[in-house]
Amino acid sequence: MVAPLRPSAAGKNLGSRMDSIESQSARVGSNPAAQRSGRSVPGTWLTPTAVQKACGGELLVRGRSATGVTTDSRQGCEGKLFVALRGDNHDGHDHVAAAIQNGARGVVIARDPADVPGLDRAKGAFVVRVADARRALLDLAKEHRRRNRAKVIGITGSCGKTTTKEWLGAVLSAAMPTVRSPGSYNNDVGVPLTLFSIQPETRAAVVEIGTNAPGEIGCLTAVARPDVAIVTCVAPAHLQGLGSIEGVAREKSDLPRGVHEDGLCILNGDDANVRAMADSLSCRVEFVSTRGESDWFATDIQTVGEGTTFRLKGGRVVELPRAGMHNVYNALFVLAAAAELGVPEDDAIAALCAAKPASRRFEPKRAGGVDILDDSYNMNPESARAGLQALAGMPTKGRRIIAFGEMLELGDHSYELHQQLGTAVWRAGIDVLVAVGAGSKPIADGAIAAGMPRACVHFVDSVESAQALLLPMLRDGDRILCKASRRVGLDRLVDALIASLTAANGGASPGQQTAD
Ligand SMILES: Nc1ncnc2c1ncn2[C@@H]1O[C@H](COP(=O)(O)OP(=O)(O)OP(=O)(O)O)[C@@H](O)[C@H]1O
Ligand SMILES: [Mg+2]
């Protein structure tokens, strides 16, 4: 069964990407000691009594200790505690029997055991009944985190969490046993599952912490109890749930406020809403900036091909193979956190520059002489602005083209924010704009109203129509940015463009390995 993740109006229903703790550990792949010895996730504290105590439930049936926690009955249940979560499409209680059949040693249920199919026939597994299985998962994760000595680095912000998390994960992994959230597992299921991947050998856990409703970050912070917190930026995102930019800032500030007195908060010093968070903190604070001297600052920032160079703290030059000012910030967050965990600066820079791009986040691809920036993972006004500026600054032989889809979850501000984006497209000097899907029409309208020639602005109603429009239009040397909220499906446009352009040129497209 697939554990439910935060159902998101942004279309990021990550449920299909959830997998068991084993597969996460395998993907994290950063516990060399455990991997070499072939040991399983230890988790030996998971005795029936300890589980019952940790989540305040009732121990209905005794049994042997579990060695880890899973929410997926289909695979990797061997020896694990299966927590039966109820989601929009599945109810874990319907899969308890399968989990036990697949080797689960214990189950946490939130139903009358008589209503759990097959539980009466399942032998050998301990059973704990709780009021709320989702809460139980959080409580178990909190206890697991408490019993391990890994430093936890929590990352939040409206954009850049996954990118920063992936890069920091790569940098720390090169120096110490490290785990990190797989993909964008950043909610009340993803965060606990990430924490369960901490093993006794683990020294660092890089945890992405997200939100789309007030109180989520506070709740997850209390579970993860971070030693280091990073806040990347505060921008209009998830406004439907958080109401206003002030609401976003208030919500994000719960992460730094949850850092203990000896810990460190790394804040974007150039974002007034993030900077202001420092006022209420009792722990150490370091700021990153590209606008002037700061704890971690970058100067002499230059776009070089598809990368960026910058001078770090007035000293050495970093050659980051990623474009965009936003990635300079992400790099600074990573270097600041790596220093806090004792990684020598030269090692951190080397590992940072070797880190793969996060999948479909401004990921450069090339097919048939056309450069494609695959930014189809997600979009909000801030990341759109970042992508637009980065594209505008990249040396391009042909035309700069943008395929923008709708930004979801913007509530009452949606129309206006889309229109403003259209204006920004024209001001950034983009040659061609293709607005994809009904909700993107105000982007096209905004561009035309700002003065962009009508002939350069296209509005199409679907990904397929965008493909039909773009394929005959694209020429060698063009660079196209494809970006929208995930549910719009511009990843399909990118993949189709690559396949067609590659086939038309009779060759294979050079694939690029990404981080997830
Ligand atoms: N520091 C940043 N500022 C603005 N945009 C950024 C930043 N870092 C990355 N981006 C852009 O934001 C988009 C999402 O990136 P990423 O997945 O790293 O963010 P996220 O915060 O994890 O998003 P989500 O909330 O969807 O999990 C991408 O288009 C990426 O290029
Ligand atoms: Mg993310």
Coordinates of C-alpha atoms and ligand atoms in Angstrom, one line a residue:
M1 CA 0.0 0.0 0.0
V2 CA 1.1 3.5 -0.7
A3 CA 1.3 5.8 2.3
P4 CA -0.6 9.0 1.8
L5 CA 1.3 12.2 1.5
R6 CA -0.1 15.7 1.8
P7 CA -2.7 16.0 -0.9
S8 CA -1.6 19.1 -2.6
A9 CA -3.6 21.5 -4.8
A10 CA -0.2 22.1 -6.5
G11 CA -0.5 18.7 -7.9
K12 CA 2.3 17.4 -5.8
N13 CA 0.4 14.4 -4.6
L14 CA 3.5 12.5 -3.9
G15 CA 1.7 9.5 -2.7
S16 CA 2.9 7.5 -5.7
R17 CA 6.4 8.4 -4.8
M18 CA 6.3 7.1 -1.3
D19 CA 8.1 4.0 -0.6
S20 CA 9.3 2.0 2.4
I21 CA 12.0 2.9 4.7
E22 CA 14.2 0.3 3.1
S23 CA 14.0 1.8 -0.3
Q24 CA 14.6 5.2 1.1
S25 CA 17.7 4.0 2.8
A26 CA 18.8 2.5 -0.4
R27 CA 18.2 5.7 -2.3
V28 CA 19.9 7.7 0.4
G29 CA 22.7 5.3 0.0
S30 CA 24.9 7.3 2.4
N31 CA 25.5 4.9 5.2
P32 CA 28.6 3.2 3.9
A33 CA 29.4 1.4 7.1
A34 CA 25.9 -0.2 7.3
Q35 CA 26.0 -1.0 3.6
R36 CA 29.4 -2.6 3.7
S37 CA 28.4 -4.9 6.5
G38 CA 25.0 -5.6 5.0
R39 CA 23.3 -4.8 8.3
S40 CA 19.7 -3.8 8.3
V41 CA 18.3 -0.7 9.9
P42 CA 18.9 -1.4 13.6
G43 CA 16.0 0.4 15.3
T44 CA 16.3 -2.1 18.1
W45 CA 14.5 0.2 20.5
L46 CA 11.3 -0.8 18.8
T47 CA 10.1 -3.3 21.4
P48 CA 6.3 -3.6 21.7
T49 CA 6.3 -1.8 25.0
A50 CA 8.6 1.0 23.7
V51 CA 6.4 1.5 20.7
Q52 CA 3.3 1.6 22.9
K53 CA 5.0 4.1 25.2
A54 CA 6.3 6.3 22.4
C55 CA 2.9 6.7 20.8
G56 CA 0.7 6.5 23.8
G57 CA -1.4 3.6 22.5
E58 CA -2.6 0.4 23.9
L59 CA -0.6 -2.8 23.4
L60 CA -3.2 -5.4 22.3
V61 CA -0.9 -8.3 21.3
R62 CA 2.7 -8.8 22.4
G63 CA 5.5 -10.0 20.1
R64 CA 9.2 -9.6 19.0
S65 CA 10.9 -6.2 18.6
A66 CA 10.8 -4.6 15.2
T67 CA 14.0 -3.3 13.4
G68 CA 12.5 -0.4 11.6
V69 CA 9.3 1.4 10.6
T70 CA 7.4 1.2 7.3
T71 CA 4.1 2.4 5.9
D72 CA 4.3 0.3 2.8
S73 CA 2.9 -3.2 3.0
R74 CA 4.1 -4.3 -0.4
Q75 CA 7.8 -4.4 0.1
G76 CA 10.5 -4.4 2.7
C77 CA 8.3 -5.2 5.6
E78 CA 10.6 -8.0 6.9
G79 CA 11.2 -7.3 10.6
K80 CA 9.5 -3.9 10.5
L81 CA 6.8 -2.1 12.3
F82 CA 4.0 -1.4 9.9
V83 CA 2.0 1.8 10.6
A84 CA -1.4 1.7 9.0
L85 CA -2.1 5.2 7.6
R86 CA -5.3 6.3 6.1
G87 CA -5.0 8.4 2.9
D88 CA -7.3 9.7 0.3
N89 CA -7.1 6.6 -1.9
H90 CA -5.9 3.9 0.4
D91 CA -6.4 2.8 4.0
G92 CA -3.4 1.0 5.4
H93 CA -5.7 -1.0 7.7
D94 CA -6.8 -2.9 4.6
H95 CA -3.2 -4.0 4.1
V96 CA -2.2 -4.9 7.6
A97 CA -2.6 -8.7 6.9
A98 CA -0.4 -8.3 3.8
A99 CA 2.2 -6.5 5.8
I100 CA 2.3 -9.2 8.4
Q101 CA 2.4 -11.8 5.7
N102 CA 5.4 -10.0 4.2
G103 CA 7.3 -10.2 7.5
A104 CA 6.2 -7.2 9.6
R105 CA 6.8 -7.9 13.3
G106 CA 4.4 -5.3 14.6
V107 CA 1.5 -3.1 13.5
V108 CA 0.1 0.2 14.7
I109 CA -3.6 0.5 13.9
A110 CA -6.1 3.2 14.6
R111 CA -9.2 1.0 14.2
D112 CA -11.0 -1.5 16.3
P113 CA -9.0 -4.7 15.7
A114 CA -12.2 -6.5 14.8
D115 CA -12.5 -4.1 11.8
V116 CA -9.0 -4.8 10.5
P117 CA -9.3 -7.4 7.8
G118 CA -7.2 -10.6 8.5
L119 CA -5.7 -9.3 11.8
D120 CA -7.3 -12.1 13.7
R121 CA -5.6 -14.7 11.5
A122 CA -2.3 -12.9 11.5
K123 CA 0.1 -14.6 13.9
G124 CA 3.3 -13.4 15.4
A125 CA 3.1 -9.7 15.1
F126 CA 2.6 -7.3 18.0
V127 CA -0.3 -4.9 17.7
V128 CA -0.6 -1.4 19.2
R129 CA -3.8 0.5 18.8
V130 CA -3.7 4.3 18.8
A131 CA -6.2 7.1 18.3
D132 CA -4.4 8.5 15.3
A133 CA -1.8 6.5 13.3
R134 CA -0.4 9.6 11.6
R135 CA 0.3 11.1 15.0
A136 CA 1.8 7.8 16.1
L137 CA 4.2 7.9 13.1
L138 CA 5.4 11.3 14.2
D139 CA 5.7 10.3 17.9
L140 CA 7.8 7.2 16.9
A141 CA 10.0 9.3 14.7
K142 CA 10.5 11.8 17.5
E143 CA 11.6 9.0 19.8
H144 CA 13.9 7.5 17.1
R145 CA 15.5 10.9 16.5
R146 CA 16.0 11.3 20.3
R147 CA 17.7 8.0 20.6
N148 CA 20.2 8.7 17.9
R149 CA 23.1 11.2 17.9
A150 CA 23.0 12.4 14.2
K151 CA 22.9 16.1 13.8
V152 CA 19.7 17.1 12.1
I153 CA 19.7 19.9 9.6
G154 CA 16.2 21.1 8.8
I155 CA 15.5 23.1 5.6
T156 CA 12.5 25.1 4.9
G157 CA 11.5 28.0 2.6
S158 CA 9.2 28.7 -0.3
C159 CA 11.7 27.6 -2.9
G160 CA 15.0 25.7 -3.0
K161 CA 14.4 23.2 -0.2
T162 CA 15.0 20.1 -2.3
T163 CA 17.9 21.7 -4.2
T164 CA 19.7 22.7 -1.0
K165 CA 18.9 19.4 0.7
E166 CA 20.3 17.4 -2.2
W167 CA 23.4 19.4 -2.4
L168 CA 24.0 19.5 1.3
G169 CA 23.3 15.8 1.4
A170 CA 25.9 15.2 -1.2
V171 CA 28.5 17.5 0.5
L172 CA 28.0 15.9 3.9
S173 CA 27.9 12.3 2.5
A174 CA 31.4 12.8 1.2
A175 CA 32.5 13.6 4.8
M176 CA 30.4 11.5 7.1
P177 CA 27.5 9.0 7.1
T178 CA 24.6 11.1 6.1
V179 CA 20.9 10.5 5.3
R180 CA 18.6 12.9 3.6
S181 CA 14.9 13.1 2.7
P182 CA 14.3 11.3 -0.5
G183 CA 12.7 13.5 -3.2
S184 CA 10.5 16.1 -1.7
Y185 CA 9.4 14.0 1.3
N186 CA 8.7 17.0 3.4
N187 CA 5.3 16.5 5.2
D188 CA 4.0 14.6 8.2
V189 CA 4.7 11.3 6.6
G190 CA 7.9 12.1 4.6
V191 CA 9.7 13.8 7.6
P192 CA 9.1 10.8 10.0
L193 CA 10.2 8.3 7.3
T194 CA 13.3 10.4 6.7
L195 CA 14.1 10.4 10.4
F196 CA 13.6 6.6 10.6
S197 CA 16.4 6.3 8.1
I198 CA 18.8 7.5 10.7
Q199 CA 21.0 4.7 11.9
P200 CA 23.4 4.5 14.8
E201 CA 26.3 5.3 12.5
T202 CA 24.6 8.3 10.9
R203 CA 26.2 11.6 11.8
A204 CA 24.0 13.9 9.8
A205 CA 20.4 13.9 8.6
V206 CA 19.3 16.5 6.1
V207 CA 15.6 16.9 6.4
E208 CA 13.3 18.9 4.1
I209 CA 10.4 20.5 6.0
G210 CA 7.4 21.8 4.0
T211 CA 4.0 23.2 4.7
N212 CA 0.8 24.2 3.1
A213 CA -1.2 24.9 6.2
P214 CA -0.5 26.8 9.4
G215 CA 1.1 24.7 12.2
E216 CA 2.7 22.1 10.0
I217 CA 6.3 23.3 10.3
G218 CA 5.9 23.7 14.0
C219 CA 4.7 20.2 14.3
L220 CA 7.4 18.7 12.1
T221 CA 10.1 20.8 13.9
A222 CA 9.1 19.5 17.2
V223 CA 9.6 16.0 15.8
A224 CA 12.9 16.6 14.0
R225 CA 14.4 18.9 16.7
P226 CA 17.0 20.4 14.3
D227 CA 20.5 21.3 15.4
V228 CA 20.8 23.5 12.3
A229 CA 18.0 25.2 10.4
I230 CA 18.1 26.8 7.0
V231 CA 15.4 29.2 5.7
T232 CA 15.9 29.8 2.0
C233 CA 13.2 32.4 1.3
V234 CA 9.7 33.5 1.9
A235 CA 7.5 34.0 -1.1
P236 CA 3.9 33.8 -2.2
A237 CA 3.4 30.1 -2.3
H238 CA 0.6 27.9 -0.8
L239 CA -1.3 31.2 -0.2
Q240 CA -4.5 29.2 -0.3
G241 CA -3.5 27.5 2.9
L242 CA -1.3 30.2 4.5
G243 CA -3.3 33.3 3.5
S244 CA -0.7 35.9 2.9
I245 CA 3.0 36.5 2.7
E246 CA 2.9 37.3 6.4
G247 CA 1.3 34.0 7.0
V248 CA 4.0 32.3 5.0
A249 CA 6.7 34.1 7.0
R250 CA 5.0 33.2 10.3
E251 CA 4.7 29.6 9.3
K252 CA 8.4 29.3 8.1
S253 CA 9.7 31.0 11.3
D254 CA 8.6 28.0 13.3
L255 CA 11.6 26.1 12.0
P256 CA 14.3 28.4 13.3
R257 CA 12.4 29.0 16.5
G258 CA 12.6 25.2 17.1
V259 CA 16.4 25.2 17.1
H260 CA 18.0 24.7 20.6
E261 CA 20.2 27.3 22.1
D262 CA 23.5 25.7 21.0
G263 CA 22.2 25.3 17.5
L264 CA 22.6 27.4 14.4
C265 CA 20.1 29.1 12.1
I266 CA 21.3 30.0 8.6
L267 CA 19.0 32.6 7.2
N268 CA 18.7 34.4 3.8
G269 CA 19.9 37.8 4.9
D270 CA 18.7 39.4 1.6
D271 CA 15.1 38.4 2.2
A272 CA 13.5 40.8 4.7
N273 CA 11.0 38.4 5.9
V274 CA 13.6 35.7 6.6
R275 CA 16.1 38.2 8.1
A276 CA 13.5 39.4 10.5
M277 CA 13.2 35.9 11.9
A278 CA 16.6 36.4 13.7
D279 CA 15.0 38.9 16.1
S280 CA 13.2 36.2 18.0
L281 CA 15.9 33.6 18.1
S282 CA 18.1 32.6 21.0
C283 CA 20.5 30.4 19.1
R284 CA 23.4 31.5 16.9
V285 CA 22.4 33.0 13.5
E286 CA 24.4 33.3 10.3
F287 CA 23.2 35.2 7.3
V288 CA 23.9 34.6 3.7
S289 CA 23.9 37.4 1.2
T290 CA 24.9 38.3 -2.4
R291 CA 24.4 42.0 -1.7
G292 CA 27.2 42.8 0.7
E293 CA 29.4 41.5 3.5
S294 CA 27.7 38.9 5.7
D295 CA 28.6 35.7 7.5
W296 CA 28.5 33.9 4.1
F297 CA 28.5 36.2 1.1
A298 CA 29.2 36.0 -2.6
T299 CA 30.6 38.7 -4.8
D300 CA 31.8 38.9 -8.4
I301 CA 28.9 36.7 -9.5
Q302 CA 29.2 35.8 -13.1
T303 CA 27.3 33.6 -15.5
V304 CA 29.7 31.4 -17.3
G305 CA 28.0 29.1 -19.8
E306 CA 25.5 27.1 -17.9
G307 CA 27.3 27.7 -14.6
T308 CA 28.0 30.5 -12.3
T309 CA 31.2 31.7 -10.6
F310 CA 31.4 33.7 -7.5
R311 CA 33.9 34.8 -4.9
L312 CA 33.2 33.3 -1.5
K313 CA 33.6 35.7 1.4
G314 CA 36.1 37.8 -0.5
G315 CA 38.4 34.8 -0.9
R316 CA 38.4 31.9 -3.3
V317 CA 36.4 31.7 -6.4
V318 CA 33.7 29.0 -6.6
E319 CA 32.9 27.6 -10.0
L320 CA 29.4 26.3 -9.6
P321 CA 28.2 24.3 -12.6
R322 CA 24.6 25.6 -12.1
A323 CA 23.0 28.8 -13.5
G324 CA 21.0 31.3 -11.6
M325 CA 21.4 33.7 -8.7
H326 CA 19.0 31.5 -6.7
N327 CA 21.6 28.7 -6.9
V328 CA 24.3 31.0 -5.5
Y329 CA 22.1 31.4 -2.4
N330 CA 21.6 27.6 -2.3
A331 CA 25.3 27.1 -2.5
L332 CA 25.9 29.6 0.3
F333 CA 23.3 27.8 2.5
V334 CA 25.1 24.5 1.8
L335 CA 28.6 25.8 2.6
A336 CA 27.4 27.5 5.8
A337 CA 25.8 24.3 7.0
A338 CA 28.8 22.1 6.0
A339 CA 31.1 24.4 7.9
E340 CA 28.9 24.0 11.0
L341 CA 29.2 20.3 10.7
G342 CA 33.0 20.6 10.5
V343 CA 33.6 19.9 6.8
P344 CA 36.7 21.7 5.6
E345 CA 35.8 24.5 3.2
D346 CA 37.8 23.1 0.3
D347 CA 36.2 19.7 0.6
A348 CA 32.8 21.2 0.8
I349 CA 33.3 23.3 -2.3
A350 CA 34.6 20.4 -4.2
A351 CA 31.7 18.2 -3.3
L352 CA 29.2 21.0 -3.9
C353 CA 30.5 21.6 -7.4
A354 CA 30.3 17.9 -8.1
A355 CA 26.7 17.5 -6.9
K356 CA 24.1 16.6 -9.5
P357 CA 21.3 18.9 -10.3
A358 CA 18.1 18.1 -8.5
S359 CA 15.7 16.4 -10.9
R360 CA 13.6 18.8 -13.1
R361 CA 14.7 21.8 -11.0
F362 CA 16.2 24.1 -13.6
E363 CA 17.9 21.0 -15.0
P364 CA 19.8 21.6 -18.2
K365 CA 19.2 19.2 -21.0
R366 CA 20.0 19.3 -24.7
A367 CA 18.5 17.7 -27.7
G368 CA 19.0 18.3 -31.4
G369 CA 20.9 21.5 -30.9
V370 CA 18.3 23.0 -28.6
D371 CA 19.1 23.7 -24.9
I372 CA 16.2 22.8 -22.7
L373 CA 15.9 23.9 -19.1
D374 CA 13.7 21.4 -17.4
D375 CA 12.1 23.2 -14.5
S376 CA 8.9 21.3 -14.7
Y377 CA 9.0 20.1 -11.1
N378 CA 7.2 23.0 -9.7
M379 CA 6.5 26.8 -9.9
N380 CA 5.5 29.7 -7.7
P381 CA 6.1 33.4 -8.4
E382 CA 9.5 33.4 -6.7
S383 CA 10.9 30.3 -8.5
A384 CA 9.4 31.7 -11.7
R385 CA 11.3 34.9 -11.2
A386 CA 14.5 33.0 -10.4
G387 CA 14.1 30.9 -13.5
L388 CA 13.3 33.9 -15.7
Q389 CA 16.3 35.9 -14.5
A390 CA 18.6 32.9 -14.9
L391 CA 17.5 32.3 -18.5
A392 CA 17.8 35.9 -19.3
G393 CA 21.4 35.9 -18.1
M394 CA 22.5 32.7 -19.9
P395 CA 24.5 33.2 -23.1
T396 CA 22.3 31.9 -25.9
K397 CA 23.0 31.8 -29.6
G398 CA 19.4 31.6 -30.7
R399 CA 16.2 32.7 -29.1
R400 CA 15.2 32.6 -25.4
I401 CA 11.9 30.9 -25.2
I402 CA 9.7 30.2 -22.2
A403 CA 6.9 27.7 -21.8
F404 CA 5.1 28.7 -18.6
G405 CA 2.1 26.9 -17.2
E406 CA -0.2 27.8 -14.3
M407 CA 1.0 28.4 -10.8
L408 CA -1.4 26.6 -8.5
E409 CA -2.4 27.2 -4.9
L410 CA -2.2 31.0 -5.1
G411 CA -5.7 31.6 -3.9
D412 CA -7.2 35.1 -4.4
H413 CA -3.9 36.5 -5.7
S414 CA -3.7 34.1 -8.6
Y415 CA -4.8 36.3 -11.5
E416 CA -2.7 39.2 -10.5
L417 CA 0.5 37.1 -9.9
H418 CA 0.2 35.4 -13.2
Q419 CA -0.3 38.8 -15.0
Q420 CA 2.7 40.2 -13.2
L421 CA 4.8 37.3 -14.4
G422 CA 3.8 38.0 -18.0
T423 CA 5.0 41.6 -17.5
A424 CA 8.3 40.2 -16.1
V425 CA 8.7 37.9 -19.1
W426 CA 8.6 40.9 -21.5
R427 CA 10.9 43.0 -19.3
A428 CA 13.5 40.2 -19.1
G429 CA 13.8 40.3 -22.9
I430 CA 12.5 36.9 -23.6
D431 CA 11.9 36.3 -27.3
V432 CA 8.9 33.9 -27.3
L433 CA 6.4 33.1 -24.6
V434 CA 4.2 30.0 -24.7
A435 CA 1.5 30.0 -22.0
V436 CA 0.3 26.4 -21.5
G437 CA -3.1 25.5 -20.1
A438 CA -6.2 27.5 -19.2
G439 CA -4.8 28.9 -15.9
S440 CA -1.8 30.4 -17.7
K441 CA -3.8 32.8 -19.9
P442 CA -3.1 35.8 -17.6
I443 CA 0.6 35.3 -18.2
A444 CA 0.1 35.8 -21.9
D445 CA -2.3 38.7 -21.3
G446 CA 0.2 40.3 -18.9
A447 CA 3.0 40.0 -21.5
I448 CA 0.9 41.5 -24.2
A449 CA -0.3 44.3 -22.0
A450 CA 3.3 45.1 -21.1
G451 CA 4.2 45.5 -24.8
M452 CA 5.4 42.1 -25.9
P453 CA 4.5 41.7 -29.6
R454 CA 1.4 39.5 -30.1
A455 CA 3.3 37.4 -32.6
C456 CA 5.8 36.4 -29.9
V457 CA 3.1 35.4 -27.4
H458 CA 1.2 32.1 -27.7
F459 CA -1.5 30.6 -25.6
V460 CA -2.3 26.9 -26.0
D461 CA -4.7 24.8 -24.0
S462 CA -2.7 21.7 -23.4
V463 CA 0.7 20.1 -23.2
E464 CA 0.1 18.4 -26.5
S465 CA -0.8 21.6 -28.3
A466 CA 2.4 23.2 -26.8
Q467 CA 4.4 20.4 -28.3
A468 CA 2.7 20.8 -31.7
L469 CA 3.4 24.5 -31.6
L470 CA 7.0 24.3 -30.4
L471 CA 8.5 21.5 -32.4
P472 CA 8.4 23.2 -35.8
M473 CA 9.4 26.5 -34.1
L474 CA 12.6 25.3 -32.3
R475 CA 15.9 25.9 -34.0
D476 CA 19.5 25.1 -33.3
G477 CA 20.9 27.4 -30.7
D478 CA 17.5 28.2 -29.0
R479 CA 17.2 27.8 -25.3
I480 CA 13.8 27.0 -23.8
L481 CA 12.7 27.1 -20.2
C482 CA 9.8 24.8 -19.4
K483 CA 8.2 25.6 -16.0
A484 CA 4.8 25.1 -14.3
S485 CA 3.3 23.7 -11.2
R486 CA 3.7 20.0 -11.3
R487 CA 0.1 19.1 -12.0
V488 CA 0.3 20.9 -15.3
G489 CA 2.6 18.2 -16.5
L490 CA 5.3 20.1 -18.3
D491 CA 7.6 17.2 -17.7
R492 CA 5.7 15.5 -20.5
L493 CA 6.4 18.5 -22.7
V494 CA 10.1 18.3 -21.9
D495 CA 10.3 14.6 -22.5
A496 CA 8.3 14.8 -25.7
L497 CA 10.5 17.6 -27.0
I498 CA 13.7 15.7 -26.2
A499 CA 12.4 12.6 -27.9
S500 CA 11.2 14.4 -31.1
L501 CA 14.2 16.6 -31.4
T502 CA 16.6 13.7 -30.8
A503 CA 14.8 11.5 -33.3
A504 CA 14.7 14.3 -35.9
N505 CA 18.5 14.6 -35.5
G506 CA 18.9 10.8 -35.8
G507 CA 20.8 10.5 -32.5
A508 CA 20.6 9.8 -28.8
S509 CA 20.1 12.7 -26.5
P510 CA 22.9 12.9 -23.9
G511 CA 21.2 12.0 -20.6
Q512 CA 22.3 13.7 -17.4
Q513 CA 22.2 12.0 -14.1
T514 CA 20.2 13.8 -11.5
A515 CA 19.8 13.6 -7.8
D516 CA 16.4 12.0 -7.5
Ligands
LIG1 N1 16.8 29.7 -3.6 C1 15.8 29.7 -4.5 N2 15.1 30.8 -4.8 C2 14.1 30.7 -5.7 N3 13.9 29.7 -6.5 C3 14.6 28.6 -6.3 C4 15.6 28.5 -5.3 N4 16.2 27.3 -5.4 C5 15.6 26.6 -6.3 N5 14.6 27.4 -6.9 C6 13.7 27.0 -8.0 O1 12.5 26.6 -7.3 C7 11.9 25.5 -7.9 C8 11.7 24.4 -6.9 O2 13.0 24.0 -6.4 P1 13.1 23.0 -5.2 O3 12.4 21.7 -5.6 O4 14.5 22.9 -4.9 O5 12.3 23.8 -4.1 P2 11.4 23.2 -3.0 O6 11.3 24.3 -2.0 O7 11.9 21.9 -2.5 O8 10.0 23.0 -3.7 P3 8.7 22.2 -3.1 O9 8.0 23.2 -2.2 O10 7.9 21.9 -4.4 O11 9.2 21.0 -2.4 C9 12.8 25.1 -9.1 O12 12.3 25.8 -10.2 C10 14.1 25.7 -8.7 O13 14.9 26.0 -9.8
MG2 MG 10.9 20.1 -2.4

